Amino acid sequence: MAKDNHLISELCKKVDNMSLKMEKMKFVDYVYFLEHPRKMLWANFVSGLARGFGIAIGFTILGAIAIYFLNIIVKINLPYIGQFISDIVKIVQSSSRNVR
C-alpha cells in the first residue's frame, strides 16, 4: 500500500512537471493552430509580411548610411580607394536618377 502511494505521488509530480513544461512551451497555442489551419496560415502570412517589411526598411537605412560614409571617404580623397568609391557613388546616383 505504501509502495502504491509512493508511485502515485511520483506520478503526480511528473505530471505536474510535464504540465509546467507544456505551459512554458505554449503547447495550447500549438494545438489550437493545428486544429484551425486557416488561423495558422493567416498568422504565418502576417508574420512574413512584417519580416519582409522590416528587412526592406533595414536594408534601405543601412544602404543610405553606407552611401553617406562612402561620400565622406570620397571627399577625403584617398588615392585609390577614393577613385573606386567615387565610381560606385556615381553608378548609384545615376541609377537613382534613371528610376525617377
Tab-separated table of N, CA, C and O in Angstrom:
chain	number	residue	atom	x	y	z
A	1	MET	N	0.825	-1.195	0.000
A	1	MET	CA	0.000	0.000	0.000
A	1	MET	C	0.867	1.257	0.000
A	1	MET	O	0.589	2.204	-0.726
A	2	ALA	N	1.932	1.258	0.814
A	2	ALA	CA	2.839	2.408	0.881
A	2	ALA	C	3.571	2.570	-0.440
A	2	ALA	O	3.836	3.690	-0.881
A	3	LYS	N	3.882	1.415	-1.057
A	3	LYS	CA	4.564	1.468	-2.346
A	3	LYS	C	3.660	2.089	-3.405
A	3	LYS	O	4.108	2.870	-4.233
A	4	ASP	N	2.373	1.759	-3.372
A	4	ASP	CA	1.419	2.332	-4.324
A	4	ASP	C	1.279	3.841	-4.123
A	4	ASP	O	1.219	4.600	-5.097
A	5	ASN	N	1.212	4.278	-2.878
A	5	ASN	CA	1.115	5.710	-2.588
A	5	ASN	C	2.357	6.459	-3.080
A	5	ASN	O	2.265	7.575	-3.595
A	6	HIS	N	3.517	5.832	-2.913
A	6	HIS	CA	4.765	6.440	-3.382
A	6	HIS	C	4.758	6.556	-4.912
A	6	HIS	O	5.149	7.595	-5.460
A	7	LEU	N	4.313	5.505	-5.596
A	7	LEU	CA	4.239	5.531	-7.052
A	7	LEU	C	3.251	6.596	-7.537
A	7	LEU	O	3.520	7.320	-8.505
A	8	ILE	N	2.134	6.692	-6.851
A	8	ILE	CA	1.122	7.689	-7.236
A	8	ILE	C	1.669	9.105	-7.011
A	8	ILE	O	1.483	9.992	-7.855
A	9	SER	N	2.365	9.329	-5.903
A	9	SER	CA	2.920	10.666	-5.649
A	9	SER	C	4.011	11.009	-6.664
A	9	SER	O	4.095	12.142	-7.141
A	10	GLU	N	4.832	10.032	-7.040
A	10	GLU	CA	5.854	10.254	-8.065
A	10	GLU	C	5.204	10.562	-9.410
A	10	GLU	O	5.640	11.450	-10.141
A	11	LEU	N	4.146	9.830	-9.722
A	11	LEU	CA	3.424	10.059	-10.976
A	11	LEU	C	2.792	11.445	-10.991
A	11	LEU	O	2.849	12.151	-12.005
A	12	CYS	N	2.229	11.871	-9.872
A	12	CYS	CA	1.642	13.218	-9.777
A	12	CYS	C	2.705	14.290	-9.966
A	12	CYS	O	2.471	15.294	-10.657
A	13	LYS	N	3.892	14.094	-9.373
A	13	LYS	CA	4.979	15.061	-9.543
A	13	LYS	C	5.409	15.152	-11.005
A	13	LYS	O	5.623	16.237	-11.533
A	14	LYS	N	5.509	14.011	-11.650
A	14	LYS	CA	5.927	14.015	-13.053
A	14	LYS	C	4.867	14.656	-13.952
A	14	LYS	O	5.202	15.380	-14.888
A	15	VAL	N	3.610	14.396	-13.663
A	15	VAL	CA	2.537	15.013	-14.448
A	15	VAL	C	2.531	16.518	-14.244
A	15	VAL	O	2.367	17.288	-15.192
A	16	ASP	N	2.710	16.963	-12.999
A	16	ASP	CA	2.785	18.408	-12.725
A	16	ASP	C	3.981	19.043	-13.441
A	16	ASP	O	3.867	20.122	-14.032
A	17	ASN	N	5.111	18.355	-13.405
A	17	ASN	CA	6.307	18.857	-14.074
A	17	ASN	C	6.086	18.953	-15.587
A	17	ASN	O	6.437	19.949	-16.224
A	18	MET	N	5.479	17.926	-16.149
A	18	MET	CA	5.196	17.921	-17.580
A	18	MET	C	4.187	19.012	-17.934
A	18	MET	O	4.307	19.678	-18.961
A	19	SER	N	3.224	19.240	-17.079
A	19	SER	CA	2.232	20.293	-17.307
A	19	SER	C	2.889	21.671	-17.310
A	19	SER	O	2.578	22.512	-18.167
A	20	LEU	N	3.797	21.916	-16.379
A	20	LEU	CA	4.509	23.190	-16.349
A	20	LEU	C	5.366	23.386	-17.602
A	20	LEU	O	5.406	24.475	-18.179
A	21	LYS	N	6.026	22.319	-18.033
A	21	LYS	CA	6.843	22.420	-19.242
A	21	LYS	C	5.984	22.699	-20.472
A	21	LYS	O	6.372	23.467	-21.352
A	22	MET	N	4.804	22.076	-20.529
A	22	MET	CA	3.911	22.313	-21.662
A	22	MET	C	3.392	23.747	-21.658
A	22	MET	O	3.219	24.356	-22.716
A	23	GLU	N	3.148	24.306	-20.489
A	23	GLU	CA	2.721	25.700	-20.403
A	23	GLU	C	3.832	26.631	-20.850
A	23	GLU	O	3.581	27.624	-21.533
A	24	LYS	N	5.073	26.332	-20.485
A	24	LYS	CA	6.197	27.159	-20.902
A	24	LYS	C	6.392	27.100	-22.416
A	24	LYS	O	6.807	28.081	-23.029
A	25	MET	N	6.110	25.954	-23.022
A	25	MET	CA	6.255	25.807	-24.476
A	25	MET	C	5.061	26.379	-25.231
A	25	MET	O	5.073	26.405	-26.459
A	26	LYS	N	4.049	26.825	-24.506
A	26	LYS	CA	2.807	27.315	-25.111
A	26	LYS	C	2.204	26.227	-26.009
A	26	LYS	O	1.818	26.464	-27.146
A	27	PHE	N	2.132	25.059	-25.476
A	27	PHE	CA	1.630	23.897	-26.198
A	27	PHE	C	0.167	24.071	-26.595
A	27	PHE	O	-0.260	23.599	-27.634
A	28	VAL	N	-0.602	24.786	-25.764
A	28	VAL	CA	-2.021	25.002	-26.055
A	28	VAL	C	-2.177	25.800	-27.347
A	28	VAL	O	-3.031	25.492	-28.177
A	29	ASP	N	-1.326	26.821	-27.530
A	29	ASP	CA	-1.379	27.615	-28.759
A	29	ASP	C	-1.053	26.756	-29.974
A	29	ASP	O	-1.660	26.897	-31.037
A	30	TYR	N	-0.066	25.894	-29.827
A	30	TYR	CA	0.315	24.997	-30.919
A	30	TYR	C	-0.836	24.082	-31.306
A	30	TYR	O	-1.146	23.924	-32.487
A	31	VAL	N	-1.491	23.512	-30.325
A	31	VAL	CA	-2.632	22.621	-30.597
A	31	VAL	C	-3.772	23.412	-31.226
A	31	VAL	O	-4.438	22.940	-32.150
A	32	TYR	N	-3.988	24.650	-30.770
A	32	TYR	CA	-5.035	25.499	-31.338
A	32	TYR	C	-4.777	25.733	-32.829
A	32	TYR	O	-5.682	25.654	-33.651
A	33	PHE	N	-3.527	26.034	-33.178
A	33	PHE	CA	-3.200	26.261	-34.582
A	33	PHE	C	-3.343	24.985	-35.402
A	33	PHE	O	-3.715	25.033	-36.577
A	34	LEU	N	-3.043	23.850	-34.808
A	34	LEU	CA	-3.216	22.596	-35.536
A	34	LEU	C	-4.691	22.302	-35.792
A	34	LEU	O	-5.045	21.733	-36.824
A	35	GLU	N	-5.547	22.709	-34.872
A	35	GLU	CA	-6.974	22.476	-35.040
A	35	GLU	C	-7.613	23.487	-35.981
A	35	GLU	O	-8.664	23.230	-36.556
A	36	HIS	N	-6.987	24.672	-36.161
A	36	HIS	CA	-7.514	25.716	-37.032
A	36	HIS	C	-6.430	26.139	-38.030
A	36	HIS	O	-5.742	27.143	-37.825
A	37	PRO	N	-6.279	25.383	-39.125
A	37	PRO	CA	-5.179	25.667	-40.058
A	37	PRO	C	-5.280	27.033	-40.724
A	37	PRO	O	-4.268	27.645	-41.039
A	38	ARG	N	-6.482	27.551	-40.931
A	38	ARG	CA	-6.614	28.866	-41.569
A	38	ARG	C	-6.011	29.954	-40.689
A	38	ARG	O	-5.367	30.875	-41.186
A	39	LYS	N	-6.211	29.843	-39.400
A	39	LYS	CA	-5.647	30.840	-38.486
A	39	LYS	C	-4.122	30.730	-38.464
A	39	LYS	O	-3.419	31.739	-38.367
A	40	MET	N	-3.606	29.508	-38.570
A	40	MET	CA	-2.163	29.322	-38.620
A	40	MET	C	-1.603	29.932	-39.905
A	40	MET	O	-0.585	30.627	-39.874
A	41	LEU	N	-2.274	29.717	-41.030
A	41	LEU	CA	-1.819	30.296	-42.290
A	41	LEU	C	-1.860	31.820	-42.236
A	41	LEU	O	-0.946	32.499	-42.712
A	42	TRP	N	-2.916	32.369	-41.663
A	42	TRP	CA	-3.042	33.825	-41.552
A	42	TRP	C	-1.934	34.402	-40.666
A	42	TRP	O	-1.312	35.404	-41.019
A	43	ALA	N	-1.685	33.761	-39.538
A	43	ALA	CA	-0.634	34.248	-38.634
A	43	ALA	C	0.730	34.178	-39.311
A	43	ALA	O	1.538	35.124	-39.197
A	44	ASN	N	1.006	33.105	-40.033
A	44	ASN	CA	2.281	32.990	-40.740
A	44	ASN	C	2.386	34.006	-41.869
A	44	ASN	O	3.460	34.547	-42.127
A	45	PHE	N	1.283	34.279	-42.553
A	45	PHE	CA	1.280	35.259	-43.635
A	45	PHE	C	1.591	36.653	-43.096
A	45	PHE	O	2.434	37.374	-43.632
A	46	VAL	N	0.926	37.019	-42.010
A	46	VAL	CA	1.141	38.340	-41.420
A	46	VAL	C	2.568	38.463	-40.894
A	46	VAL	O	3.223	39.501	-41.085
A	47	SER	N	3.081	37.421	-40.258
A	47	SER	CA	4.451	37.496	-39.755
A	47	SER	C	5.451	37.568	-40.905
A	47	SER	O	6.472	38.258	-40.802
A	48	GLY	N	5.174	36.908	-42.013
A	48	GLY	CA	6.043	37.007	-43.189
A	48	GLY	C	6.039	38.399	-43.783
A	48	GLY	O	7.084	38.915	-44.191
A	49	LEU	N	4.859	39.028	-43.839
A	49	LEU	CA	4.790	40.406	-44.320
A	49	LEU	C	5.594	41.338	-43.424
A	49	LEU	O	6.320	42.217	-43.911
A	50	ALA	N	5.456	41.160	-42.120
A	50	ALA	CA	6.179	42.015	-41.174
A	50	ALA	C	7.686	41.823	-41.327
A	50	ALA	O	8.446	42.801	-41.318
A	51	ARG	N	8.133	40.588	-41.484
A	51	ARG	CA	9.566	40.342	-41.665
A	51	ARG	C	10.064	40.976	-42.956
A	51	ARG	O	11.126	41.598	-42.993
A	52	GLY	N	9.313	40.802	-44.035
A	52	GLY	CA	9.715	41.382	-45.312
A	52	GLY	C	9.783	42.890	-45.255
A	52	GLY	O	10.721	43.506	-45.774
A	53	PHE	N	8.797	43.510	-44.623
A	53	PHE	CA	8.789	44.961	-44.487
A	53	PHE	C	9.968	45.424	-43.644
A	53	PHE	O	10.643	46.397	-43.979
A	54	GLY	N	10.243	44.721	-42.562
A	54	GLY	CA	11.373	45.075	-41.704
A	54	GLY	C	12.703	44.935	-42.424
A	54	GLY	O	13.593	45.775	-42.270
A	55	ILE	N	12.837	43.884	-43.218
A	55	ILE	CA	14.081	43.697	-43.978
A	55	ILE	C	14.254	44.819	-44.986
A	55	ILE	O	15.346	45.359	-45.158
A	56	ALA	N	13.168	45.190	-45.668
A	56	ALA	CA	13.252	46.251	-46.674
A	56	ALA	C	13.638	47.581	-46.037
A	56	ALA	O	14.518	48.298	-46.542
A	57	ILE	N	13.004	47.925	-44.930
A	57	ILE	CA	13.323	49.187	-44.250
A	57	ILE	C	14.759	49.155	-43.723
A	57	ILE	O	15.510	50.128	-43.878
A	58	GLY	N	15.145	48.060	-43.109
A	58	GLY	CA	16.503	47.945	-42.570
A	58	GLY	C	17.560	48.036	-43.650
A	58	GLY	O	18.579	48.721	-43.492
A	59	PHE	N	17.332	47.368	-44.775
A	59	PHE	CA	18.301	47.414	-45.868
A	59	PHE	C	18.399	48.822	-46.448
A	59	PHE	O	19.486	49.288	-46.789
A	60	THR	N	17.268	49.507	-46.535
A	60	THR	CA	17.274	50.883	-47.046
A	60	THR	C	18.082	51.793	-46.136
A	60	THR	O	18.896	52.602	-46.602
A	61	ILE	N	17.869	51.680	-44.841
A	61	ILE	CA	18.602	52.524	-43.890
A	61	ILE	C	20.095	52.207	-43.926
A	61	ILE	O	20.933	53.123	-43.980
A	62	LEU	N	20.444	50.920	-43.919
A	62	LEU	CA	21.863	50.554	-43.958
A	62	LEU	C	22.513	50.988	-45.270
A	62	LEU	O	23.669	51.426	-45.281
A	63	GLY	N	21.781	50.873	-46.381
A	63	GLY	CA	22.319	51.318	-47.664
A	63	GLY	C	22.565	52.810	-47.680
A	63	GLY	O	23.592	53.282	-48.194
A	64	ALA	N	21.630	53.581	-47.125
A	64	ALA	CA	21.798	55.038	-47.068
A	64	ALA	C	22.994	55.409	-46.205
A	64	ALA	O	23.771	56.317	-46.559
A	65	ILE	N	23.164	54.732	-45.089
A	65	ILE	CA	24.317	55.006	-44.217
A	65	ILE	C	25.615	54.661	-44.935
A	65	ILE	O	26.595	55.413	-44.872
A	66	ALA	N	25.629	53.539	-45.644
A	66	ALA	CA	26.841	53.139	-46.371
A	66	ALA	C	27.189	54.163	-47.446
A	66	ALA	O	28.358	54.550	-47.596
A	67	ILE	N	26.201	54.630	-48.198
A	67	ILE	CA	26.458	55.623	-49.242
A	67	ILE	C	26.932	56.939	-48.619
A	67	ILE	O	27.821	57.605	-49.164
A	68	TYR	N	26.379	57.301	-47.490
A	68	TYR	CA	26.812	58.512	-46.793
A	68	TYR	C	28.294	58.426	-46.433
A	68	TYR	O	29.067	59.355	-46.680
A	69	PHE	N	28.707	57.298	-45.845
A	69	PHE	CA	30.105	57.143	-45.477
A	69	PHE	C	31.007	57.047	-46.704
A	69	PHE	O	32.144	57.526	-46.691
A	70	LEU	N	30.512	56.444	-47.766
A	70	LEU	CA	31.304	56.399	-48.999
A	70	LEU	C	31.518	57.807	-49.548
A	70	LEU	O	32.606	58.122	-50.048
A	71	ASN	N	30.517	58.655	-49.476
A	71	ASN	CA	30.671	60.048	-49.911
A	71	ASN	C	31.719	60.777	-49.073
A	71	ASN	O	32.500	61.578	-49.593
A	72	ILE	N	31.722	60.503	-47.775
A	72	ILE	CA	32.723	61.133	-46.902
A	72	ILE	C	34.122	60.676	-47.294
A	72	ILE	O	35.058	61.488	-47.362
A	73	ILE	N	34.280	59.395	-47.574
A	73	ILE	CA	35.590	58.872	-47.959
A	73	ILE	C	36.039	59.496	-49.279
A	73	ILE	O	37.210	59.815	-49.466
A	74	VAL	N	35.116	59.705	-50.209
A	74	VAL	CA	35.467	60.332	-51.482
A	74	VAL	C	35.908	61.763	-51.256
A	74	VAL	O	36.863	62.248	-51.879
A	75	LYS	N	35.244	62.481	-50.346
A	75	LYS	CA	35.623	63.868	-50.070
A	75	LYS	C	36.997	63.966	-49.414
A	75	LYS	O	37.709	64.962	-49.583
A	76	ILE	N	37.379	62.946	-48.662
A	76	ILE	CA	38.717	62.929	-48.064
A	76	ILE	C	39.766	62.778	-49.160
A	76	ILE	O	40.887	63.239	-49.023
A	77	ASN	N	39.378	62.142	-50.265
A	77	ASN	CA	40.216	61.985	-51.452
A	77	ASN	C	41.421	61.083	-51.196
A	77	ASN	O	42.565	61.460	-51.416
A	78	LEU	N	41.139	59.874	-50.721
A	78	LEU	CA	42.187	58.870	-50.603
A	78	LEU	C	42.556	58.412	-52.013
A	78	LEU	O	41.684	58.270	-52.881
A	79	PRO	N	43.815	58.157	-52.294
A	79	PRO	CA	44.263	57.940	-53.674
A	79	PRO	C	43.507	56.858	-54.451
A	79	PRO	O	42.825	57.156	-55.411
A	80	TYR	N	43.606	55.621	-54.081
A	80	TYR	CA	42.995	54.547	-54.864
A	80	TYR	C	41.571	54.256	-54.407
A	80	TYR	O	40.689	53.999	-55.216
A	81	ILE	N	41.386	54.288	-53.126
A	81	ILE	CA	40.068	53.985	-52.572
A	81	ILE	C	39.068	55.058	-52.964
A	81	ILE	O	37.922	54.765	-53.308
A	82	GLY	N	39.487	56.312	-52.962
A	82	GLY	CA	38.592	57.412	-53.297
A	82	GLY	C	38.066	57.299	-54.721
A	82	GLY	O	36.882	57.525	-54.979
A	83	GLN	N	38.931	56.964	-55.665
A	83	GLN	CA	38.507	56.823	-57.063
A	83	GLN	C	37.523	55.662	-57.220
A	83	GLN	O	36.497	55.789	-57.891
A	84	PHE	N	37.820	54.546	-56.580
A	84	PHE	CA	36.937	53.374	-56.662
A	84	PHE	C	35.565	53.682	-56.073
A	84	PHE	O	34.535	53.393	-56.668
A	85	ILE	N	35.566	54.323	-54.922
A	85	ILE	CA	34.311	54.631	-54.254
A	85	ILE	C	33.539	55.705	-55.028
A	85	ILE	O	32.311	55.655	-55.126
A	86	SER	N	34.236	56.669	-55.605
A	86	SER	CA	33.534	57.693	-56.384
A	86	SER	C	32.850	57.076	-57.597
A	86	SER	O	31.754	57.498	-57.984
A	87	ASP	N	33.467	56.065	-58.191
A	87	ASP	CA	32.813	55.356	-59.306
A	87	ASP	C	31.536	54.666	-58.827
A	87	ASP	O	30.502	54.718	-59.498
A	88	ILE	N	31.604	54.034	-57.669
A	88	ILE	CA	30.427	53.351	-57.123
A	88	ILE	C	29.321	54.366	-56.825
A	88	ILE	O	28.149	54.147	-57.164
A	89	VAL	N	29.680	55.486	-56.226
A	89	VAL	CA	28.684	56.508	-55.886
A	89	VAL	C	28.051	57.071	-57.152
A	89	VAL	O	26.834	57.291	-57.215
A	90	LYS	N	28.856	57.297	-58.188
A	90	LYS	CA	28.311	57.792	-59.457
A	90	LYS	C	27.327	56.800	-60.068
A	90	LYS	O	26.281	57.184	-60.584
A	91	ILE	N	27.651	55.532	-60.003
A	91	ILE	CA	26.751	54.500	-60.536
A	91	ILE	C	25.435	54.504	-59.767
A	91	ILE	O	24.353	54.459	-60.355
A	92	VAL	N	25.514	54.566	-58.455
A	92	VAL	CA	24.293	54.564	-57.635
A	92	VAL	C	23.465	55.811	-57.901
A	92	VAL	O	22.233	55.738	-58.058
A	93	GLN	N	24.106	56.973	-57.980
A	93	GLN	CA	23.369	58.200	-58.213
A	93	GLN	C	22.738	58.223	-59.605
A	93	GLN	O	21.618	58.674	-59.782
A	94	SER	N	23.453	57.712	-60.607
A	94	SER	CA	22.873	57.701	-61.960
A	94	SER	C	21.717	56.719	-62.053
A	94	SER	O	20.730	56.982	-62.735
A	95	SER	N	21.832	55.600	-61.360
A	95	SER	CA	20.714	54.648	-61.387
A	95	SER	C	19.513	55.184	-60.629
A	95	SER	O	18.373	54.913	-60.999
A	96	SER	N	19.745	55.957	-59.566
A	96	SER	CA	18.598	56.536	-58.848
A	96	SER	C	17.946	57.633	-59.661
A	96	SER	O	16.733	57.853	-59.560
A	97	ARG	N	18.681	58.345	-60.494
A	97	ARG	CA	18.082	59.361	-61.368
A	97	ARG	C	17.267	58.715	-62.478
A	97	ARG	O	16.251	59.246	-62.908
A	98	ASN	N	17.710	57.565	-62.968
A	98	ASN	CA	17.001	56.875	-64.044
A	98	ASN	C	15.678	56.300	-63.589
A	98	ASN	O	14.758	56.164	-64.365
A	99	VAL	N	15.576	55.962	-62.313
A	99	VAL	CA	14.336	55.388	-61.788
A	99	VAL	C	13.237	56.430	-61.749
A	99	VAL	O	12.080	56.165	-62.032
A	100	ARG	N	13.568	57.637	-61.394
A	100	ARG	CA	12.568	58.714	-61.261
A	100	ARG	C	12.137	59.119	-62.580
A	100	ARG	O	11.514	59.228	-63.355
